[in-house]
CSV table of C-alpha atoms and ligand atoms in Angstrom, one decimal:
chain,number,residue,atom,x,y,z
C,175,UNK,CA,-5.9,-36.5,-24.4
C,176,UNK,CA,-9.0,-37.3,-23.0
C,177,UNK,CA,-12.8,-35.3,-23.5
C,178,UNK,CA,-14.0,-34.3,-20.4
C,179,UNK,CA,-15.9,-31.3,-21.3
C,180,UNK,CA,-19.2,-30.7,-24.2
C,181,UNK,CA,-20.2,-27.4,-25.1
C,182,UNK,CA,-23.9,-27.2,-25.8
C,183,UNK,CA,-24.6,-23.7,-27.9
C,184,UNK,CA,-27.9,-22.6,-26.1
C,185,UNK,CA,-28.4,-18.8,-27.1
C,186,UNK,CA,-30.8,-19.5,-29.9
C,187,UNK,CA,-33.8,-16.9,-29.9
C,188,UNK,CA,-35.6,-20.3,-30.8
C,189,UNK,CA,-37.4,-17.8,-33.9
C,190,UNK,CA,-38.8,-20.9,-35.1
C,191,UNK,CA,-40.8,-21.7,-32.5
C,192,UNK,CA,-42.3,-18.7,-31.9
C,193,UNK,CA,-44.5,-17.5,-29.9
C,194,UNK,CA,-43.7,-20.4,-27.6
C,195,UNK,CA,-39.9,-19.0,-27.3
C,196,UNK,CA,-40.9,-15.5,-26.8
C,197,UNK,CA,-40.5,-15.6,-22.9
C,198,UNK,CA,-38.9,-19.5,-22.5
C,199,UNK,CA,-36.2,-21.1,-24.1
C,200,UNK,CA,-36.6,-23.2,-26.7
C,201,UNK,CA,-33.8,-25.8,-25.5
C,202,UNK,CA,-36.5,-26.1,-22.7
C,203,UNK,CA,-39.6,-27.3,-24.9
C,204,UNK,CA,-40.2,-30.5,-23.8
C,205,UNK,CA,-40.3,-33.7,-25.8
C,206,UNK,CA,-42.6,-36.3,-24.0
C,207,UNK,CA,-41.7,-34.6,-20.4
C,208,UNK,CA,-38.0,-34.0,-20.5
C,209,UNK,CA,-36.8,-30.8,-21.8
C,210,UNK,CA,-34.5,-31.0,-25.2
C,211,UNK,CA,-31.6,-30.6,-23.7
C,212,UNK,CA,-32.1,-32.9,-21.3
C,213,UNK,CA,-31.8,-35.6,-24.4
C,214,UNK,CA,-28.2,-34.5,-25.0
C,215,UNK,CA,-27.1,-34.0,-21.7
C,216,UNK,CA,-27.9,-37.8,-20.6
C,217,UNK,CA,-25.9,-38.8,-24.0
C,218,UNK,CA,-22.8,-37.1,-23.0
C,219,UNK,CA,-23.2,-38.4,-19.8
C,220,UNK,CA,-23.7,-42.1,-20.9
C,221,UNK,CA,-20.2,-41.8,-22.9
C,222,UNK,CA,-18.6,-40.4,-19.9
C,223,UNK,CA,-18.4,-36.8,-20.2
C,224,UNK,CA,-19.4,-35.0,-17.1
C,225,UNK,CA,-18.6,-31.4,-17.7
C,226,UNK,CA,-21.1,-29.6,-18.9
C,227,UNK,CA,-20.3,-25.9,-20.6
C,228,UNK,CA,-23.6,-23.9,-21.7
C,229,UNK,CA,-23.3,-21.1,-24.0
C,230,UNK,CA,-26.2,-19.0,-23.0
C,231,UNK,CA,-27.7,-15.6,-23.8
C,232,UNK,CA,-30.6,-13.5,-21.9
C,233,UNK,CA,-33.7,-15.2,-21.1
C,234,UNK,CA,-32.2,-19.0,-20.5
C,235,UNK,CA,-32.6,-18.7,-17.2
C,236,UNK,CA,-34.8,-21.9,-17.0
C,237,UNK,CA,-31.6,-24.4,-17.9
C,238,UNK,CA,-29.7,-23.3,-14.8
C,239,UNK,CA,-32.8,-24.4,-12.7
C,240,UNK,CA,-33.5,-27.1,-14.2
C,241,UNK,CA,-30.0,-28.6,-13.9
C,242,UNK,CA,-29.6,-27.3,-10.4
C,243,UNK,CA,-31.4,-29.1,-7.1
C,244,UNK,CA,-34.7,-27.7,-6.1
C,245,UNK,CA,-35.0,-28.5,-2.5
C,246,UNK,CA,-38.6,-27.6,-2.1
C,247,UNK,CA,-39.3,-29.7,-4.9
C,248,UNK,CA,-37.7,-32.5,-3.8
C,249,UNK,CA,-38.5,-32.3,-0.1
C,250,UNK,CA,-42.2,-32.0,-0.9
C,251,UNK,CA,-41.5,-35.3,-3.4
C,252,UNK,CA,-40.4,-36.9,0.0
C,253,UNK,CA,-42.4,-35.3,2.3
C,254,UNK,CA,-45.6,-36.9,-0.1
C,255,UNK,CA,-43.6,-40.2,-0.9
C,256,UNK,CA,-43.7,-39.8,-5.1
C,257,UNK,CA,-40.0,-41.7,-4.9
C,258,UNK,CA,-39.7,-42.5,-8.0
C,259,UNK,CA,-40.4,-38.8,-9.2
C,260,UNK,CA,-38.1,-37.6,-6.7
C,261,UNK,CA,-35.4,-40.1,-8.3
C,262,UNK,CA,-36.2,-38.8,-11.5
C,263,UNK,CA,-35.9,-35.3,-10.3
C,264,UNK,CA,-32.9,-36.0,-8.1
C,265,UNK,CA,-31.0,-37.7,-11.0
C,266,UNK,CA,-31.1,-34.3,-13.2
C,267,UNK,CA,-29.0,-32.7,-11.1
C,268,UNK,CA,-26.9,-35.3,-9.3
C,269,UNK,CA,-24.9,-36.3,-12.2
C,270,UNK,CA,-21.7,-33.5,-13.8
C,271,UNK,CA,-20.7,-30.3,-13.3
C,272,UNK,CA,-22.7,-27.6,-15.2
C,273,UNK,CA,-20.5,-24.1,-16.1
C,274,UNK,CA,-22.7,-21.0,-18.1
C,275,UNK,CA,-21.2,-18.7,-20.2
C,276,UNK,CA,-22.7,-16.2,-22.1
C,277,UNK,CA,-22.6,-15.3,-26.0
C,278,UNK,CA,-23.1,-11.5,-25.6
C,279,UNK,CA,-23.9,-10.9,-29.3
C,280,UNK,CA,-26.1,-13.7,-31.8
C,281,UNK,CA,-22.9,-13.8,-34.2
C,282,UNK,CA,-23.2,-17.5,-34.8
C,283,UNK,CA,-22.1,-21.1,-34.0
C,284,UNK,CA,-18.4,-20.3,-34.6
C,285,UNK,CA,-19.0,-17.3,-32.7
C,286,UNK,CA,-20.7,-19.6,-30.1
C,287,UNK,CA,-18.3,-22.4,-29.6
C,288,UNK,CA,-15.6,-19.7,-29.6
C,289,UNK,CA,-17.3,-17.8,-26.5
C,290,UNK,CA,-16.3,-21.6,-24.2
C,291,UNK,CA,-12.7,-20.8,-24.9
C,292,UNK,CA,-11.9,-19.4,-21.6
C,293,UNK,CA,-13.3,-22.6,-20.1
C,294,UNK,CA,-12.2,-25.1,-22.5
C,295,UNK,CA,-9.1,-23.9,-22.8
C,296,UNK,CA,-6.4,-26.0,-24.5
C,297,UNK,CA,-8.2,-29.3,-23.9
C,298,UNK,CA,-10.5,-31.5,-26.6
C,299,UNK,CA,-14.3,-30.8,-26.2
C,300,UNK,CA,-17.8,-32.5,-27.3
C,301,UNK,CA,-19.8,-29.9,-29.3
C,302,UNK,CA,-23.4,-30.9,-28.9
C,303,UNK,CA,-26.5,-29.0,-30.9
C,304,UNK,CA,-29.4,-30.3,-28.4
C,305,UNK,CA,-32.1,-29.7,-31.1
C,306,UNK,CA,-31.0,-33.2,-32.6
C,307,UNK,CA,-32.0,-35.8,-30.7
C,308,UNK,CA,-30.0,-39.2,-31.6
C,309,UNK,CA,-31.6,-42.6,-30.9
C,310,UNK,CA,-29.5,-45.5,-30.4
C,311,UNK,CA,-28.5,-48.4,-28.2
C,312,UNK,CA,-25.2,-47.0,-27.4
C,313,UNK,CA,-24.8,-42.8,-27.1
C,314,UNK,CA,-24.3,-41.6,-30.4
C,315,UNK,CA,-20.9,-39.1,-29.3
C,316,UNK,CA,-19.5,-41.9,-27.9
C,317,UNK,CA,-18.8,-43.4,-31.5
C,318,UNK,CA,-16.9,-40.5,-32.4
C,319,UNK,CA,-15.0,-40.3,-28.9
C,320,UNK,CA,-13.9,-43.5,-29.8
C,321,UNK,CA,-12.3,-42.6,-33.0
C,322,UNK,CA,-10.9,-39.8,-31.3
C,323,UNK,CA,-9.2,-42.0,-28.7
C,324,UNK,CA,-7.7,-43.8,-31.8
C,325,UNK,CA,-7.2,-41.1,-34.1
C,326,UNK,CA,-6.4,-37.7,-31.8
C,327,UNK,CA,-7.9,-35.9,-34.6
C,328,UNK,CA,-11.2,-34.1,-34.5
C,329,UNK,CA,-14.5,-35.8,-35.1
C,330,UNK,CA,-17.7,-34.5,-37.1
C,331,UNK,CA,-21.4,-36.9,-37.1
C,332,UNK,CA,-22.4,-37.0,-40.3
C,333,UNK,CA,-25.6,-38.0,-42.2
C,334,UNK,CA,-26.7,-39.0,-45.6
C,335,UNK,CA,-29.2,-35.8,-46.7
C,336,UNK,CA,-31.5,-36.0,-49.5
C,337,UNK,CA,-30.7,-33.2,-52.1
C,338,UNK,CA,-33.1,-31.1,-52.0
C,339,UNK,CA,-32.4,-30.6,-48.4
C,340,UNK,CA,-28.4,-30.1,-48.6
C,341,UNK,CA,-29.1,-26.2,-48.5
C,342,UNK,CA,-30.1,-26.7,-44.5
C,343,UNK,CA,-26.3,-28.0,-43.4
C,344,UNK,CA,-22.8,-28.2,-43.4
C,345,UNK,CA,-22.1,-30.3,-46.5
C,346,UNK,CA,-18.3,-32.1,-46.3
C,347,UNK,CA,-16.3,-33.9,-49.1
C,348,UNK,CA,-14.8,-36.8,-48.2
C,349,UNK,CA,-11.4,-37.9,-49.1
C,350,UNK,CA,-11.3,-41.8,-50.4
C,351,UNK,CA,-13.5,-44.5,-49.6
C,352,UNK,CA,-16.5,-44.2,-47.5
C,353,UNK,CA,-17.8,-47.3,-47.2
C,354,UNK,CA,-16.3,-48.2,-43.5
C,355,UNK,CA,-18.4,-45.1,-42.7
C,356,UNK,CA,-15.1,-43.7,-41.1
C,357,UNK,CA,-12.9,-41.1,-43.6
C,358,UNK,CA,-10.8,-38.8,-43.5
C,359,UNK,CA,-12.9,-35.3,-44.7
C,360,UNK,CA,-11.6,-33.6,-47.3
C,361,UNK,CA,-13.6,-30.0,-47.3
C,362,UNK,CA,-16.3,-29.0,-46.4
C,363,UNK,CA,-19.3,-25.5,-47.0
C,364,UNK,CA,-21.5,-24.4,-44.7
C,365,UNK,CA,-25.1,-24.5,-46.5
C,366,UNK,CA,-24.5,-25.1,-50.3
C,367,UNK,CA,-26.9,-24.4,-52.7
C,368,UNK,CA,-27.5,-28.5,-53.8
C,369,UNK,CA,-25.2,-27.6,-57.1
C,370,UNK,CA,-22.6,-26.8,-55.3
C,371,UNK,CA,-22.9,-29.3,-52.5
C,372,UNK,CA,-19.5,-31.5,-52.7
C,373,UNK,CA,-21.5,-34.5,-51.5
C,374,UNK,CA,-25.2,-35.7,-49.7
C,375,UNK,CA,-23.0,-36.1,-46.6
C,376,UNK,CA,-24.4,-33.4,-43.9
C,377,UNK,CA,-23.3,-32.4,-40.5
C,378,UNK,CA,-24.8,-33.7,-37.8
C,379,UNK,CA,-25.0,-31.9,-34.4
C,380,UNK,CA,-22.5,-34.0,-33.0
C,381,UNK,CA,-18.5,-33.3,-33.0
C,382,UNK,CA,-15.6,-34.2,-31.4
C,383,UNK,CA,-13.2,-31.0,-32.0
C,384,UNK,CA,-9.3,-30.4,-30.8
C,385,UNK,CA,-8.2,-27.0,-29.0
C,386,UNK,CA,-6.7,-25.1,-32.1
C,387,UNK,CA,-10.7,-25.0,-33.2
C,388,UNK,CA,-10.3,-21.6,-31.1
C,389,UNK,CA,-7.6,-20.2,-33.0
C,390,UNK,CA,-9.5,-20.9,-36.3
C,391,UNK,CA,-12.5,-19.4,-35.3
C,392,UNK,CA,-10.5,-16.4,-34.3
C,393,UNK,CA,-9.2,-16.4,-37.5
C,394,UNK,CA,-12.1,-17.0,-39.4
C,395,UNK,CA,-14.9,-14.2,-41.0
C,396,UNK,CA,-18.7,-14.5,-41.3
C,397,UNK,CA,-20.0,-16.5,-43.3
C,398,UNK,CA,-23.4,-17.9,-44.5
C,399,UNK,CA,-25.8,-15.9,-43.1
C,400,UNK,CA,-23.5,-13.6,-42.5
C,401,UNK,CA,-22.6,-15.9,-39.5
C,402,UNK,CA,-19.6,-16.9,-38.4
C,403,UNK,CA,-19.9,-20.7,-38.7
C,404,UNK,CA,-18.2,-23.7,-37.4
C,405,UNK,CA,-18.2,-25.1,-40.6
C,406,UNK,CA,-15.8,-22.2,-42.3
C,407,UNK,CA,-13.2,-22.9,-38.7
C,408,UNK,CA,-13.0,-26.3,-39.1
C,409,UNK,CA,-12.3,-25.7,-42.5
C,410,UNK,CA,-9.0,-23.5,-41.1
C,411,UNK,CA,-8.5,-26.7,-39.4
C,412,UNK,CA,-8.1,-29.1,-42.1
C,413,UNK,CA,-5.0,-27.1,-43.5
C,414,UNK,CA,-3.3,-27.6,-39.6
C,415,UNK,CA,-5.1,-31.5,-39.2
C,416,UNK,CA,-6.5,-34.1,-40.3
C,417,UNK,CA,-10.5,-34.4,-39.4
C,418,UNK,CA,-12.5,-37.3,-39.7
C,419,UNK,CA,-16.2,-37.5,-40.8
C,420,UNK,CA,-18.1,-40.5,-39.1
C,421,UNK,CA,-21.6,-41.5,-40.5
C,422,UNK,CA,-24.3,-41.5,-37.9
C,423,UNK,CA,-25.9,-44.8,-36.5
C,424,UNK,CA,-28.6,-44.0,-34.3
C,425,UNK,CA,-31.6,-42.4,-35.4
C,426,UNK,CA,-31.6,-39.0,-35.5
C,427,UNK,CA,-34.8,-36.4,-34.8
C,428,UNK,CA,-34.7,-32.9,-35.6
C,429,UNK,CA,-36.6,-31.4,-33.0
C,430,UNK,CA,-35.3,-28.1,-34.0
C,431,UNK,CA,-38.2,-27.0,-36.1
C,432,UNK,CA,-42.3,-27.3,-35.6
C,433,UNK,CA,-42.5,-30.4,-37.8
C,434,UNK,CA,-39.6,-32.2,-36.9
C,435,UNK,CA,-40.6,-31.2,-32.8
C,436,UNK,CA,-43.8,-33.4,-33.3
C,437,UNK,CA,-42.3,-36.1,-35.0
C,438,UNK,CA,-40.1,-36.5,-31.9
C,439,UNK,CA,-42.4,-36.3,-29.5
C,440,UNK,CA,-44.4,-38.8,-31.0
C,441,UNK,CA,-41.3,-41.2,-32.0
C,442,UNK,CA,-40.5,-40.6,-28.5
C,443,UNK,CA,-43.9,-41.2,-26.7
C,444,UNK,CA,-44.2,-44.5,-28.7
C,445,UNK,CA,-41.0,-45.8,-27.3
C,446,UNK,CA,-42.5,-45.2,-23.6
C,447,UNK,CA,-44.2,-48.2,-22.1
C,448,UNK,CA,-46.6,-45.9,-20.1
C,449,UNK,CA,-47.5,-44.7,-23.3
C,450,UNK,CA,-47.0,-46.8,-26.4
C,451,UNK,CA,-50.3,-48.8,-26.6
C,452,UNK,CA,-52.9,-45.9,-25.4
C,453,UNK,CA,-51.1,-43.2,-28.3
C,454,UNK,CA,-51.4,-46.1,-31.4
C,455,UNK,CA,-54.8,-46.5,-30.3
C,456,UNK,CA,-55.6,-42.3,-30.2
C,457,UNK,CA,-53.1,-42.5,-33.7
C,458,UNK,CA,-55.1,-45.7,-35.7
C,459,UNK,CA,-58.7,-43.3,-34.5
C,460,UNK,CA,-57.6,-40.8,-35.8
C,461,UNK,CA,-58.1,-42.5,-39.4
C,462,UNK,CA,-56.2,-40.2,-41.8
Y,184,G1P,C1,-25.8,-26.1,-37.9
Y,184,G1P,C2,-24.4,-26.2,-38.6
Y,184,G1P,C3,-24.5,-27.1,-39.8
Y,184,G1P,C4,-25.1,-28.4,-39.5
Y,184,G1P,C5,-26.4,-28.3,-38.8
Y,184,G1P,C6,-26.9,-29.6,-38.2
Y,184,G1P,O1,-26.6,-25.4,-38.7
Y,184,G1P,O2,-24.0,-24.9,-38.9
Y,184,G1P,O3,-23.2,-27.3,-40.4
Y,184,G1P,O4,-25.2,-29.2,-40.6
Y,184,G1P,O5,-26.3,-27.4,-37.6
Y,184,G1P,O6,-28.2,-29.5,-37.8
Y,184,G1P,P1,-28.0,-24.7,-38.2
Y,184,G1P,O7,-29.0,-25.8,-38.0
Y,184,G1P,O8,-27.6,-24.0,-36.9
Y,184,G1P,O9,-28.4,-23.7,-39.2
């Protein structure tokens, strides 16, 4: 079985962000001058995956159009010869197929995932969360399709968390060894209190999941947050299949809240030749 398809959950209210999000989404924020989601749409497509299913809710208008062409745009582009904007432009929309579905109701991520069911169907899916942003020489969900290929089992990133922090995530146990940074997971709880957490190995917004995901999630009831979360299905999971966990290696930003948002953009920006040397120089002047 091969993945062809990655569901990107996009119906967030983006509460964090407000006021910013109040009439925009937030997937649509930019980081140096592509929007999030753009970040996790060119990973898929760099490990092969051109099907593209958005979960969307009211108000996300702005992802159709910016995957779809905009002819004026781009026939102004030509008409004024900015070619390599227009390439840049061009290449947003060229690449994949993009499908929207909505999430009626703000139930959750399981919730979320469950609403691409009708376009997933029986098939293995990419689950992306386009807040994270993973840096690496090789796209990051392309490690996990990988151990898919070999393993037919589903795939979750994961990430060492400090303590203090294991509250924010899905938290998984891992069953043996770990230090291939490949295992089999054990269990896993959506947002533990750091007591409870079974490990410091957090979920990453990255998975690789089979088909009978849906029938978990169906079967599943809210949970933190009163939520229903991806977490407690893949949980259902484990007692049908095995899951393995896969330790991240790119870099990851968390883009999804204020902090985290200007840490990319400046990790980001420093990477760009057109704007490495002049942002140390603003960064060293700014002598704090
Ligand atoms: C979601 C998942 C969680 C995961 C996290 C990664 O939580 O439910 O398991 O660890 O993403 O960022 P959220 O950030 O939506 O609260």
């Amino acid at each position: 079985m091969k993945v062809k398809k990655a569901v990107f959950p996009v119906a967030g209210l983006g509460i964090r962000f407000l006021p910013v999000t109040k009439a925009q989404p937030k997937e649509m924020l930019p980081l140096v001058d592509k929007p999030m989601i753009q970040y996790a749409v060119e990973e898929a497509i760099a490990a092969g995956i051109f099907e593209f299913v958005m979960v969307t809710g009211r108000d996300k208008r702005a992802i159709e159009d910016h995957f779809d062409h905009s002819f004026e745009l781009e026939e102004m582009l030509k008409a004024k010869g900015k070619t390599d904007l227009l390439a840049e432009v061009e290449k947003i929309s060229a690449k994949g197929d993009f499908i929207y579905i909505r999430q009626k109701k703000p139930l959750g991520l399981g919730h979320a995932v469950l609403c691409a069911k009708p376009i997933v169907c029986n098939e293995p899916f990419a689950v992306f969360l386009p807040d994270e942003i993973v840096q690496g020489p090789s796209p990051e969900i392309g490690h996990l399709l990988k151990i898919f290929e070999e393993k037919q089992c589903s795939v979750i990133a994961l990430m060492k968390s400090p303590r203090e922090e294991l509250s924010r995530y899905g938290i998984i146990k891992p069953k043996g060894d770990i230090a291939s940074g490949v295992f089999e997971i054990e269990d896993l709880v959506e947002k533990p209190s750091p007591q409870e957490a079974p490990s410091d190995l957090a979920i990453d917004g990255r998975y690789i999941l089979t088909p009978e995901i849906f029938a978990c999630l169906e079967q599943s009831e809210a949970g933190a947050g009163g939520e229903l979360q991806l977490t407690d299905g893949i949980r259902k999971l484990l007692q049908k299949q095995k899951v393995y966990g896969c330790v991240l290696q790119g870099n990851r930003l968390d883009a999804g809240e204020k902090l985290g948002f200007l840490q990319a953009n400046i990790t980001l920006a420093l990477e760009r030749e057109d704007l490495k040397e002049d942002l140390k120089k603003f960064l060293k002047e700014l002598k704090i």
